[in-house]
XYZ file of N, CA and C in Angstrom:
249
model
N -42.562 2.189 8.025
C -42.644 0.883 8.643
C -42.417 1.016 10.148
N -43.282 0.396 10.944
C -43.163 0.446 12.397
C -41.930 -0.356 12.823
N -41.095 0.205 13.709
C -39.902 -0.509 14.155
C -40.250 -1.777 14.936
N -39.338 -2.737 14.890
C -39.461 -3.923 15.730
C -39.140 -3.528 17.171
N -39.706 -4.234 18.152
C -39.378 -3.927 19.552
C -37.881 -4.086 19.808
N -37.352 -3.361 20.788
C -35.938 -3.497 21.134
C -35.636 -4.898 21.668
N -34.348 -5.202 21.719
C -33.889 -6.485 22.248
C -32.908 -6.226 23.383
N -32.790 -7.183 24.299
C -31.846 -7.082 25.412
C -30.880 -8.255 25.362
N -29.723 -8.072 25.995
C -28.735 -9.149 26.013
C -28.768 -9.953 27.310
N -29.769 -9.698 28.158
C -29.916 -10.416 29.426
C -31.387 -10.774 29.596
N -31.676 -12.056 29.628
C -33.048 -12.523 29.772
C -33.614 -12.091 31.124
N -34.862 -11.629 31.132
C -35.519 -11.266 32.381
C -35.578 -12.489 33.291
N -35.503 -12.250 34.609
C -35.568 -13.353 35.557
C -34.851 -13.032 36.848
N -34.501 -14.098 37.579
C -33.826 -13.982 38.871
C -32.316 -14.104 38.693
N -31.577 -13.246 39.408
C -30.114 -13.289 39.385
C -29.590 -13.080 40.796
N -28.414 -13.649 41.081
C -27.850 -13.527 42.429
C -26.636 -12.591 42.475
N -26.480 -11.789 41.433
C -25.416 -10.780 41.416
C -25.873 -9.588 40.573
N -25.219 -8.452 40.812
C -25.541 -7.238 40.063
C -25.216 -7.463 38.595
N -25.969 -6.808 37.711
C -25.821 -7.033 36.272
C -25.812 -5.714 35.501
N -25.319 -5.799 34.288
C -25.452 -4.723 33.303
C -26.285 -5.278 32.159
N -27.088 -4.422 31.560
C -27.950 -4.865 30.467
C -27.794 -3.921 29.281
N -27.724 -4.494 28.090
C -27.692 -3.706 26.849
C -29.059 -3.819 26.190
N -29.553 -2.690 25.690
C -30.847 -2.637 25.011
C -30.582 -2.098 23.608
N -30.973 -2.835 22.590
C -30.649 -2.419 21.224
C -31.847 -2.568 20.282
N -31.775 -1.825 19.197
C -32.687 -1.984 18.080
C -31.854 -2.568 16.949
N -32.160 -3.787 16.535
C -31.358 -4.392 15.460
C -31.488 -3.609 14.160
N -32.523 -2.763 14.065
C -32.711 -1.930 12.879
C -31.935 -0.611 12.992
N -31.308 -0.375 14.135
C -30.507 0.831 14.322
C -31.277 2.053 14.778
N -32.519 1.897 15.220
C -33.320 3.035 15.667
C -32.971 3.412 17.100
N -33.363 4.622 17.492
C -33.188 5.058 18.877
C -34.057 4.207 19.785
N -33.540 3.946 20.985
C -34.277 3.173 21.983
C -34.465 4.049 23.216
N -35.692 4.086 23.697
C -36.024 4.797 24.932
C -36.487 3.770 25.949
N -36.011 3.911 27.196
C -36.334 2.930 28.222
C -36.683 3.621 29.537
N -37.341 2.869 30.407
C -37.671 3.354 31.743
C -37.845 2.159 32.672
N -37.693 2.420 33.957
C -38.018 1.431 34.984
C -39.259 1.871 35.752
N -39.897 2.925 35.293
C -41.123 3.459 35.891
C -42.319 2.827 35.180
N -43.101 2.060 35.908
C -44.233 1.358 35.298
C -45.321 2.303 34.818
N -45.317 3.544 35.300
C -46.367 4.500 34.938
C -45.932 5.522 33.893
N -44.670 5.513 33.518
C -44.164 6.500 32.549
C -44.692 6.192 31.154
N -44.942 7.243 30.396
C -45.362 7.090 29.009
C -44.111 7.039 28.139
N -44.038 6.035 27.288
C -42.886 5.912 26.387
C -43.270 6.364 24.990
N -42.418 7.031 24.255
C -41.022 7.294 24.580
C -40.776 8.564 25.396
N -41.761 9.465 25.479
C -41.515 10.781 26.088
C -41.087 10.705 27.547
N -41.550 9.715 28.296
C -41.200 9.597 29.711
C -39.993 8.725 29.971
N -39.319 8.296 28.911
C -38.161 7.429 29.067
C -36.859 8.151 28.823
N -35.776 7.412 28.972
C -34.430 7.927 28.722
C -33.902 7.319 27.429
N -33.199 8.129 26.648
C -32.563 7.627 25.437
C -31.439 6.686 25.846
N -31.438 5.480 25.325
C -30.401 4.506 25.646
C -29.107 4.888 24.936
N -28.021 5.020 25.715
C -26.719 5.345 25.144
C -25.616 4.405 25.612
N -25.823 3.745 26.751
C -24.819 2.820 27.280
C -25.487 1.784 28.167
N -24.758 0.695 28.424
C -25.301 -0.392 29.230
C -25.860 0.152 30.542
N -26.969 -0.434 30.996
C -27.661 0.015 32.197
C -27.311 -0.917 33.351
N -26.936 -0.351 34.490
C -26.567 -1.115 35.674
C -27.820 -1.497 36.458
N -27.915 -2.762 36.828
C -29.016 -3.249 37.658
C -28.450 -3.646 39.009
N -28.763 -2.875 40.023
C -28.326 -3.137 41.389
C -29.307 -4.107 42.045
N -29.051 -4.468 43.276
C -29.946 -5.371 43.988
C -31.351 -4.767 44.057
N -32.363 -5.595 43.838
C -33.748 -5.151 43.880
C -34.541 -5.727 42.729
N -35.741 -5.218 42.567
C -36.625 -5.654 41.486
C -36.756 -4.498 40.500
N -36.449 -4.783 39.242
C -36.426 -3.761 38.199
C -37.368 -4.178 37.069
N -38.361 -3.340 36.791
C -39.287 -3.593 35.691
C -38.867 -2.723 34.515
N -38.245 -3.353 33.537
C -37.752 -2.640 32.365
C -38.832 -2.558 31.301
N -38.990 -1.364 30.743
C -39.874 -1.150 29.602
C -39.075 -0.353 28.578
N -39.183 -0.703 27.309
C -38.420 -0.006 26.280
C -39.153 -0.062 24.944
N -38.908 0.972 24.119
C -39.453 1.024 22.765
C -38.373 1.520 21.813
N -38.477 1.139 20.557
C -37.631 1.672 19.490
C -38.434 2.739 18.754
N -37.752 3.798 18.323
C -38.434 4.940 17.704
C -37.782 5.277 16.373
N -38.647 5.428 15.352
C -38.218 5.856 14.020
C -39.102 7.033 13.636
N -38.605 8.234 13.903
C -39.406 9.430 13.634
C -40.636 9.445 14.509
N -41.814 9.413 13.882
C -43.083 9.398 14.611
C -43.550 7.982 14.931
N -42.875 6.986 14.397
C -43.293 5.593 14.573
C -42.621 4.984 15.794
N -43.428 4.308 16.621
C -42.945 3.718 17.874
C -43.270 2.231 17.868
N -42.302 1.433 18.255
C -42.480 -0.027 18.283
C -43.412 -0.455 19.405
N -43.777 -1.731 19.373
C -44.417 -2.331 20.527
C -43.415 -2.286 21.674
N -43.918 -2.406 22.876
C -43.072 -2.272 24.054
C -42.407 -3.584 24.452
N -41.123 -3.491 24.764
C -40.396 -4.582 25.398
C -40.654 -4.456 26.898
N -40.923 -5.568 27.563
C -41.209 -5.546 28.997
C -40.503 -6.722 29.643
N -39.789 -6.482 30.725
C -39.123 -7.567 31.438
C -38.898 -7.199 32.889
N -38.977 -8.194 33.765
C -38.760 -7.975 35.196
C -37.486 -8.708 35.597
N -36.567 -7.947 36.195
C -35.282 -8.482 36.657
C -35.265 -8.419 38.178
N -35.053 -9.562 38.795
C -34.965 -9.630 40.257
C -33.516 -9.958 40.616
N -32.857 -8.999 41.236
C -31.463 -9.168 41.650
C -31.476 -9.355 43.166
N -31.275 -10.575 43.622
C -31.299 -10.916 45.050
C -29.951 -11.501 45.404
N -29.217 -10.834 46.282
C -27.883 -11.297 46.635
C -27.865 -11.891 48.031
């Protein structure tokens, strides 16, 4: 069964302070993420192990959940941190 896309605990959008974001698979699968719009997922991403810090700037998050050879649809969100 193909995994469901990962979920985040912070809705994409505009923020006026630095943030941390958690990325999870409710099914318990590994999650790979990147802020590189050109990276191939999951191989070009990082294995999620702890909350990710978002500093000031524009961050395009992409993430997938992985179960063996099966890869979920991609989660995509843009976070704009303007202080």
